[in-house]
Short mmCIF file of C-alpha atoms and ligand atoms in Angstrom, two decimals:
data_model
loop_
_atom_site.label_atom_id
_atom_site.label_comp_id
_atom_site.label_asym_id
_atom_site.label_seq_id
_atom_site.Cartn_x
_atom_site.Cartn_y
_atom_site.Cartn_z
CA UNK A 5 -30.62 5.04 1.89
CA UNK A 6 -28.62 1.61 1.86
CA UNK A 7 -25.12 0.50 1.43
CA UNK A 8 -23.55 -2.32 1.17
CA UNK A 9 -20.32 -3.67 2.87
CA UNK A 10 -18.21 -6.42 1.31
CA UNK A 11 -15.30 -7.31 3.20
CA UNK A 12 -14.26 -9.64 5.61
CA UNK A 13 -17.12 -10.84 8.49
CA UNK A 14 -15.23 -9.14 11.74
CA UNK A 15 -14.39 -6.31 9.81
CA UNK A 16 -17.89 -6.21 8.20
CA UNK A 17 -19.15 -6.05 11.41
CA UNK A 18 -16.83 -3.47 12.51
CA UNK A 19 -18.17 -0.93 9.87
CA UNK A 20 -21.60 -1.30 10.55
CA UNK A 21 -21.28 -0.69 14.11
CA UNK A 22 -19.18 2.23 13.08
CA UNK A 23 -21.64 3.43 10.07
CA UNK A 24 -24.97 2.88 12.56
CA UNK A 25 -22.85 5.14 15.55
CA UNK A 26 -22.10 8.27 13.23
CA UNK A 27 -25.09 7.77 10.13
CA UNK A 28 -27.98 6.09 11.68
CA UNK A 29 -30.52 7.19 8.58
CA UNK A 30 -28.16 5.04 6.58
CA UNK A 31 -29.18 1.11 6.39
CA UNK A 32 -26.47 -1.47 5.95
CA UNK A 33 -25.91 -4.75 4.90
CA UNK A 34 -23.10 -7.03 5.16
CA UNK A 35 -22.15 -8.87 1.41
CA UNK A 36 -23.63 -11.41 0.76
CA UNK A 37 -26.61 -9.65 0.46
CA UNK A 38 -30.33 -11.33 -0.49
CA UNK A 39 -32.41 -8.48 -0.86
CA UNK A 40 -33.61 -6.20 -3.72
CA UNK A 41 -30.41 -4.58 -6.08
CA UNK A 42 -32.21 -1.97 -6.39
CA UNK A 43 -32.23 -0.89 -3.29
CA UNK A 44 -28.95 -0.14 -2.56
CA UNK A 45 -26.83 2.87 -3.00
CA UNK A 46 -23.90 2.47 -1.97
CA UNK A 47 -20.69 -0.38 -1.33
CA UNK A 48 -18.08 -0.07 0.43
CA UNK A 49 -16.32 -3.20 -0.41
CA UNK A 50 -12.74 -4.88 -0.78
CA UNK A 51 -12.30 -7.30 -3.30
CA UNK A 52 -16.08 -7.61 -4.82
CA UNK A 53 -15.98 -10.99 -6.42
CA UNK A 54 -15.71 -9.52 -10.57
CA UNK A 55 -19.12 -8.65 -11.46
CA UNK A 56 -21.03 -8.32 -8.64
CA UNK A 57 -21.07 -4.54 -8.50
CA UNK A 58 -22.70 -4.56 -11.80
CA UNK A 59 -25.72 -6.17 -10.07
CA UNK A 60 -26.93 -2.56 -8.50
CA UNK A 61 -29.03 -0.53 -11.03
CA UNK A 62 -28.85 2.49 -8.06
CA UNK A 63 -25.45 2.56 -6.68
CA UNK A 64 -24.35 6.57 -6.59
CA UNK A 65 -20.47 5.63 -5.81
CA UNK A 66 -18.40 2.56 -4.73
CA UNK A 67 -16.00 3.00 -1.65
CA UNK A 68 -12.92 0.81 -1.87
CA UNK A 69 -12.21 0.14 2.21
CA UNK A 70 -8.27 0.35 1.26
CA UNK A 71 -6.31 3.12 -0.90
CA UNK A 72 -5.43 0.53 -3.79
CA UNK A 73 -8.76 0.38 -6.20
CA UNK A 74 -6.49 -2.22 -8.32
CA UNK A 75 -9.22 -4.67 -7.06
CA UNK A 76 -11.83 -2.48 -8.14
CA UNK A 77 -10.39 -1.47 -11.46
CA UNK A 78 -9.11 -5.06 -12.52
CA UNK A 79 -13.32 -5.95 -12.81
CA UNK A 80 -14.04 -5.65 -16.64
CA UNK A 81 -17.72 -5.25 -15.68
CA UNK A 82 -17.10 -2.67 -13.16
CA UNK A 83 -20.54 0.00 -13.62
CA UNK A 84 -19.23 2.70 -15.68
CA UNK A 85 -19.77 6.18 -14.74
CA UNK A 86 -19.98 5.45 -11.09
CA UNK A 87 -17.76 7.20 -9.33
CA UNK A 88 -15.21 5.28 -7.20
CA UNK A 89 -13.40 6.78 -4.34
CA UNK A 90 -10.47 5.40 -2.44
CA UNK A 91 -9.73 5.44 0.92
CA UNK A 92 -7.85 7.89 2.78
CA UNK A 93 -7.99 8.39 6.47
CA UNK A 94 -5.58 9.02 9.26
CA UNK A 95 -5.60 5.26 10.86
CA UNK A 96 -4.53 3.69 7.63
CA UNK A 97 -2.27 6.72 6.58
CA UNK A 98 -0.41 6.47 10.71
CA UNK A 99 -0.41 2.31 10.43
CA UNK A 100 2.10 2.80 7.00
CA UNK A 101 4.13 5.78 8.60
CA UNK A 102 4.61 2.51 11.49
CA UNK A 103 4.92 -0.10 9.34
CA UNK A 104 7.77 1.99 7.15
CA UNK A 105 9.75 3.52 9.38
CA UNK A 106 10.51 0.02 11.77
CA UNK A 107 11.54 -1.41 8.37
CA UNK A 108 13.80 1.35 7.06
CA UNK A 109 15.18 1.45 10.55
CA UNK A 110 15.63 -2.76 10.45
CA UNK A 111 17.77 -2.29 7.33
CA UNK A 112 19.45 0.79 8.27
CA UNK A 113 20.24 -0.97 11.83
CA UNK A 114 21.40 -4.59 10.11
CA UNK A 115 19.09 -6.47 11.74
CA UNK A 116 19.03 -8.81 8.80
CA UNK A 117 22.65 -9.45 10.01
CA UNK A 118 22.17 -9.51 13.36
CA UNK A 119 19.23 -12.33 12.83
CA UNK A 120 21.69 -14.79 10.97
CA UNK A 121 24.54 -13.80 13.45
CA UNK A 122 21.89 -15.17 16.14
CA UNK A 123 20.96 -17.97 14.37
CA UNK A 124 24.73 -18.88 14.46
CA UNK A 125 25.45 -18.22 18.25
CA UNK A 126 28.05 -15.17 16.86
CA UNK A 127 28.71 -11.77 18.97
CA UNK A 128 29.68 -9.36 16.84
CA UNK A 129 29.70 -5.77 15.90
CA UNK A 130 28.55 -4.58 12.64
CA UNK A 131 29.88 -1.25 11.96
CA UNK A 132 26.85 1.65 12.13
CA UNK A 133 26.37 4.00 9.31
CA UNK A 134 25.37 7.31 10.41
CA UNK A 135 21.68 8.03 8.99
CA UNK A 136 22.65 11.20 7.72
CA UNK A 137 24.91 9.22 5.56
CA UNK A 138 21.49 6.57 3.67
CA UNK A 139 19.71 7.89 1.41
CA UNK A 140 15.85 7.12 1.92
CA UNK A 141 13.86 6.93 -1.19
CA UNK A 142 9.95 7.16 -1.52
CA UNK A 143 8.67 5.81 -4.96
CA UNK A 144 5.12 7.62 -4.66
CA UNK A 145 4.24 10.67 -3.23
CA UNK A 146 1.12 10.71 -2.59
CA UNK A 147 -0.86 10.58 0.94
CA UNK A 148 1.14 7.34 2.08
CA UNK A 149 4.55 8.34 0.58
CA UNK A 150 4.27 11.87 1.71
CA UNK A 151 3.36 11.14 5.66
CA UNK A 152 5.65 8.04 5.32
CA UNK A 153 8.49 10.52 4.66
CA UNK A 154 7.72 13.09 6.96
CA UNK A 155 7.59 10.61 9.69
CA UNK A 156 11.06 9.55 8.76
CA UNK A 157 12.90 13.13 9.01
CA UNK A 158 13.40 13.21 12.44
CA UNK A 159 15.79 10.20 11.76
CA UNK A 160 18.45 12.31 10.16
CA UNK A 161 18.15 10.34 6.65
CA UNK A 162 18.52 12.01 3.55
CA UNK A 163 15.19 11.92 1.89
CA UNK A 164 13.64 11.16 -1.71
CA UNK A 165 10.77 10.96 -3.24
CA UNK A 166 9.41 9.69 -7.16
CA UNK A 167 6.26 10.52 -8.36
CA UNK A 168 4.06 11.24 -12.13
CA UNK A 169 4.40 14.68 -11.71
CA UNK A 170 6.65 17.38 -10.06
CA UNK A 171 6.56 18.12 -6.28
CA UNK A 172 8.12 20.19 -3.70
CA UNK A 173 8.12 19.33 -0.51
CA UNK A 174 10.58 20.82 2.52
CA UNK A 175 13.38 18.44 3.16
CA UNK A 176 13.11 15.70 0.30
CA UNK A 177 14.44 15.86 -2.98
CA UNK A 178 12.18 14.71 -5.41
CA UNK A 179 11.96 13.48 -8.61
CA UNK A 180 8.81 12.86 -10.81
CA UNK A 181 9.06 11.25 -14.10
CA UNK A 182 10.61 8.48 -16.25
CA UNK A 183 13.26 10.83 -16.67
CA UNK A 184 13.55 11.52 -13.03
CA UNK A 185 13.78 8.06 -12.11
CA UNK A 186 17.51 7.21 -12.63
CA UNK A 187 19.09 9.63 -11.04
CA UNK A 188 16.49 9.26 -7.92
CA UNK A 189 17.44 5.40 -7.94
CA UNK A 190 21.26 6.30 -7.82
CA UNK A 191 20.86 8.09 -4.80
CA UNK A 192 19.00 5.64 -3.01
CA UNK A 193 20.42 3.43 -0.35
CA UNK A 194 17.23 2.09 0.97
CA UNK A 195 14.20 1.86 -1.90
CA UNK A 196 10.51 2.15 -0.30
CA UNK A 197 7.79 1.28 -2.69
CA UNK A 198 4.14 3.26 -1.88
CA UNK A 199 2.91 3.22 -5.72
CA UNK A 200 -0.86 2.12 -7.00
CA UNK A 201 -0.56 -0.60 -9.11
CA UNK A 202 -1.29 0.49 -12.44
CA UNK A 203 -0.22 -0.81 -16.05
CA UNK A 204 2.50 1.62 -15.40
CA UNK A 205 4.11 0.59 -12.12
CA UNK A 206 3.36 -3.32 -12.81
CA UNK A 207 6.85 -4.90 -12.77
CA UNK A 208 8.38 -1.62 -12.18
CA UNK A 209 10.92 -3.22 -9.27
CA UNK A 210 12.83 -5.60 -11.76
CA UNK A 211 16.32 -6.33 -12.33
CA UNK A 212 17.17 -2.77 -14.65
CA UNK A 213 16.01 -1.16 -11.12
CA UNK A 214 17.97 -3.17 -9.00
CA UNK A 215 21.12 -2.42 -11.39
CA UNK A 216 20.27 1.48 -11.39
CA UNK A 217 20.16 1.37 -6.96
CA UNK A 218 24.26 1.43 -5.15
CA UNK A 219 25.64 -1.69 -4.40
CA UNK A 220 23.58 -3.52 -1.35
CA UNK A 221 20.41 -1.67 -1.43
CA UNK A 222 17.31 -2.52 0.44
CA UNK A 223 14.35 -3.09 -0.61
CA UNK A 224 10.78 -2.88 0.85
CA UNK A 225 7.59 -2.69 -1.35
CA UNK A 226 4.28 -2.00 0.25
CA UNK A 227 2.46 -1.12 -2.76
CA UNK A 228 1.45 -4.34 -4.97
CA UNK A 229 3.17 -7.57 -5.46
CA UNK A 230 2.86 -7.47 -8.94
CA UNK A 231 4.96 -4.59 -8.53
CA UNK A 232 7.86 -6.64 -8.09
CA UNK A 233 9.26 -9.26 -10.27
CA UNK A 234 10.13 -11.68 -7.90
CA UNK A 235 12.73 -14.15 -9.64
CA UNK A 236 14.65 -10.46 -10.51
CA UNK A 237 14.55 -9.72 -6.73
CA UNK A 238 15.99 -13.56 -5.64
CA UNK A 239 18.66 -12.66 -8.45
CA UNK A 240 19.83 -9.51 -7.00
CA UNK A 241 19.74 -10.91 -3.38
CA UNK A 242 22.02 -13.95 -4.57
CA UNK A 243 24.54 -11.07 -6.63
CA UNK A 244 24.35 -8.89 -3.57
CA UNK A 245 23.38 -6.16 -5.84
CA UNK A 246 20.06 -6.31 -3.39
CA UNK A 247 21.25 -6.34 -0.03
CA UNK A 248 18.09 -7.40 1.80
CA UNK A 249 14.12 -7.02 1.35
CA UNK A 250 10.80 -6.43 3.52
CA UNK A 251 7.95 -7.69 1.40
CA UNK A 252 4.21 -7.36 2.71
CA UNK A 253 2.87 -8.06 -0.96
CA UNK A 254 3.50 -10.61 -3.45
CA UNK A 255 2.44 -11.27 -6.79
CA UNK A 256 0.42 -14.47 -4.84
CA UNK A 257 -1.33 -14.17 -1.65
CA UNK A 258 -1.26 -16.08 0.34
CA UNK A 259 2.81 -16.36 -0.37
CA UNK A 260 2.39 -20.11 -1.45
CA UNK A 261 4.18 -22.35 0.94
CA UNK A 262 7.12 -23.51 -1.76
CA UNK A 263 7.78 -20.22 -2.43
CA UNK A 264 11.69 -19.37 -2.05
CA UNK A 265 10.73 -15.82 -0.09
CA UNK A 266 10.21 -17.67 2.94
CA UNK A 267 13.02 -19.61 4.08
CA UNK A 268 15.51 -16.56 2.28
CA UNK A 269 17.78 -15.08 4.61
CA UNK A 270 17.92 -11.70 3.29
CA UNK A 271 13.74 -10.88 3.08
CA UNK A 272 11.74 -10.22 5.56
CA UNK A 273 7.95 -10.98 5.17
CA UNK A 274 4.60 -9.77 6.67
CA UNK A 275 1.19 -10.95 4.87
CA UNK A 276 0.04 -8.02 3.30
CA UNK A 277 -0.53 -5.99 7.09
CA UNK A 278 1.70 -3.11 6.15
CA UNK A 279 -1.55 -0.99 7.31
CA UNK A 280 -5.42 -1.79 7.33
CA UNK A 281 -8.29 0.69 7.40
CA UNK A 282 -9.37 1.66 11.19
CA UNK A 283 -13.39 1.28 10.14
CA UNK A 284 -13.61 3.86 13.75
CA UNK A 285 -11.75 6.36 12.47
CA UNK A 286 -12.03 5.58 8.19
CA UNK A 287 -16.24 5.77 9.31
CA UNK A 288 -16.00 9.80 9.43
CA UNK A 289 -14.32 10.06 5.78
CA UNK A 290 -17.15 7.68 4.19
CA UNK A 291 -20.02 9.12 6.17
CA UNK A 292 -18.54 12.73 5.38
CA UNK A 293 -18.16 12.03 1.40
CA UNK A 294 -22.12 10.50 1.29
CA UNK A 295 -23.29 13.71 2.76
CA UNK A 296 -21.20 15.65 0.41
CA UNK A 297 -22.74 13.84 -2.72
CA UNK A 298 -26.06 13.66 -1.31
CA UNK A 299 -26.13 17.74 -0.54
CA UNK A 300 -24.77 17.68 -4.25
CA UNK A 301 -21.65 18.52 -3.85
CA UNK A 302 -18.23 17.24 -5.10
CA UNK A 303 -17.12 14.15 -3.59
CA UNK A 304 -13.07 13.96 -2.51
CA UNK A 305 -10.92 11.57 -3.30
CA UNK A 306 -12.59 10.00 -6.26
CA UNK A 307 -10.01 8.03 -8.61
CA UNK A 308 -9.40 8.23 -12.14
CA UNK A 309 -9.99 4.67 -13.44
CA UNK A 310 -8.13 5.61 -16.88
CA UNK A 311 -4.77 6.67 -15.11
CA UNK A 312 -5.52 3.62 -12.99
CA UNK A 313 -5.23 5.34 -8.96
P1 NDP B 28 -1.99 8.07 -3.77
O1 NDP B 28 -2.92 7.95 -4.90
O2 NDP B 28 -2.23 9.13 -2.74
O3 NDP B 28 -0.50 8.32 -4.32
C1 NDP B 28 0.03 7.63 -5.38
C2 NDP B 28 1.41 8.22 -5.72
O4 NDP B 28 2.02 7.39 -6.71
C3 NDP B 28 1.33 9.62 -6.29
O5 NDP B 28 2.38 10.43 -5.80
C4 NDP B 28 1.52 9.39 -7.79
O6 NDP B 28 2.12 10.46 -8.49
C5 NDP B 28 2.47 8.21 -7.76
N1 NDP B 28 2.43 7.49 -9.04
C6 NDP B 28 1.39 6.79 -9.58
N2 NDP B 28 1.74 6.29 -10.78
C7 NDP B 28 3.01 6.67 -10.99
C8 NDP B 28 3.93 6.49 -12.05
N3 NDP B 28 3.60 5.79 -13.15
N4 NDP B 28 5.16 7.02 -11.94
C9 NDP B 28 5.50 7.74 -10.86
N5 NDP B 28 4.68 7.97 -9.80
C10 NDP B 28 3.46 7.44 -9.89
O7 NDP B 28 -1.90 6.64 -3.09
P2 NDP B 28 -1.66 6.28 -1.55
O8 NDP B 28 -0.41 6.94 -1.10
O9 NDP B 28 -2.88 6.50 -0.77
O10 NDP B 28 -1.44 4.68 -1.65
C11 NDP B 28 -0.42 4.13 -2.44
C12 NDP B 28 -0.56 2.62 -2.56
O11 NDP B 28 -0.14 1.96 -1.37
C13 NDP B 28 -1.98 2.06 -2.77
O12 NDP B 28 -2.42 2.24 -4.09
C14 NDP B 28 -1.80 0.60 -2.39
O13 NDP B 28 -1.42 -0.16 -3.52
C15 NDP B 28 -0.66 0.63 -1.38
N6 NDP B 28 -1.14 0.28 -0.02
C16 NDP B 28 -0.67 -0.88 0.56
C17 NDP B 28 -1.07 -1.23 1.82
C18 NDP B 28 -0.51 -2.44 2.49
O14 NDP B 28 -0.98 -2.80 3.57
N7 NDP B 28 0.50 -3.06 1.94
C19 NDP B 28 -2.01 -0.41 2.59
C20 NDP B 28 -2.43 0.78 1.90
C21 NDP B 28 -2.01 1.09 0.63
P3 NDP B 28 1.37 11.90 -8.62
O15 NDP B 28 1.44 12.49 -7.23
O16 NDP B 28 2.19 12.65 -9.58
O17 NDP B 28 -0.02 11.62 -9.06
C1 OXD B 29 -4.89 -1.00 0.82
C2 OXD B 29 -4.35 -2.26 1.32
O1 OXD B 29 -4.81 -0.72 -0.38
O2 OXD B 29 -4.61 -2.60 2.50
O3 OXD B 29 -5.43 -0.21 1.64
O4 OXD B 29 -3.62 -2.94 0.60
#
């Protein structure tokens, strides 16, 4: 049994050492890969150059090493009928829970502020706004949005969440819905973006969003740049409608060195590190879904490429 690994060289590496520890039986090879198609069962790739997946006759399912399959599903000659399956293990799932929480607390805490008060040698107290007193918003609740949000209740915030359909979950009013969407945006004092991109959720942080959140908002997406229509984002910065943004994606990447994001005063930007796949502990998840499907059984986490996550 083979499978192929297509991501970056370190982290190729990384998984091999990883998939060789906990599956020896199962050969790997690291993309770009010589040998015989045929011979391989499985990839486990990130960002497949378009086509190349089609070149297997034998693969049995296609591992995307992140929890977006956007890459995967933008590849009009993606195999059809091969099951793809996204990622979803604890080291990705804690890095996000990090990676949200120091940015709602950033915005919450004014350190926007504080950074241009620095810049200009001035000493001065912003007023604090109790947490209990913000309104924390989740736009996706799924395994991200979900653990994001519990992470943040022992903060004090008052808690939302958006999603397709209905939820319930203890402590967080949610919302699910186009029709759900307005009066979870009205509420929200500090808008956190964990959606799939998906020809439903492209563009879906534009300026009728902005104009729907109070007054001086935040902003941080963490799902897909295309998410966010960026010249609608500078707009409501420049209005104040926005208040200030943390951006890890962008409808670019690398963020182009003219862009206007990076010398703005009100967004702060990461390169797309929000959270990466820990191939140690993401190895068990893979290894334990290729037993599953090789004992026959149902695999987990398998996405539906027509509703696009
Ligand atoms: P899941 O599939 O577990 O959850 C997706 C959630 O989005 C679900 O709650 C789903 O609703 C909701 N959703 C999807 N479409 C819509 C819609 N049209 N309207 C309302 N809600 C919708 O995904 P994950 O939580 O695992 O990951 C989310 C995304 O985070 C990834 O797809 C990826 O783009 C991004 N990501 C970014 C990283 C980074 O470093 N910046 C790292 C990892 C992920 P429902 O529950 O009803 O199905
Ligand atoms: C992911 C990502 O989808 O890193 O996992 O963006």
């Amino acid at each position: 049994m083979a499978l192929l690994i297509k991501t970056d060289i370190d982290r190729g590496n990384a998984w091999a050492e990883a998939l060789a520890a906990n599956y020896p039986e199962l050969k790997t090879y690291n993309w770009p890969y010589k040998g015989d198609p045929a011979a391989i069962d499985y990839a486990l790739v990130w960002q497949p150059p378009k086509g190349e997946l089609k070149r297997y006759p034998n693969l049995k399912a296609i591992f995307s090493v992140g929890a977006g399959i956007d890459h995967l599903a933008s590849d009009p000659d993606l195999p059809a009928g091969i099951p793809v399956v996204r990622m979803v293990e604890p080291g990705l799932t804690a890095g996000m829970s990090e990676y949200v929480t120091l940015a709602v607390l950033n915005h919450h805490r004014f350190m926007l502020d504080y950074a241009a008060q620095r810049r200009e040698k001035i000493w001065e107290e912003i007023p604090q706004i109790p947490a209990e007193a913000r309104q924390v918003g989740v736009l996706g609740l799924g395994v991200l949005g979900r653990d994001a949000l519990e992470k943040l209740k022992p903060f004090g915030f008052k808690l939302a969440g958006w999603s397709r359909s209905p939820k319930s979950i203890t402590g967080v009013t949610c919302f699910h819905g186009s029709g759900g969407l307005e009066e979870f945006l009205a509420g929200t004092d500090i808008l956190i973006c964990l959606l799939p991109l998906t020809a439903e959720t492209e563009g879906l942080l534009n300026r009728e969003t902005f104009g729907k959140l109070p007054a001086g908002a935040a902003v941080i997406n963490v799902g897909r740049g295309a998410q966010l229509v960026e010249d609608d984002l500078l707009e409501a910065l420049d209005s104040g409608q926005i208040g200030g943004a943390t951006l890890d994606v962008f409808q670019k990447e690398p963020l182009p060195g003219k862009h206007p994001f990076w010398k703005h005063p009100r967004i702060f930007i990461t390169p797309h590190i929000a959270s990466m796949t820990v191939p140690q502990s993401a190895v068990r998840a893979v290894v334990a879904n290729i037993q599953r499907l090789e004992a026959g059984e149902a695999l987990q986490h398998v996405v539906d490429l027509k509703r696009g996550y």
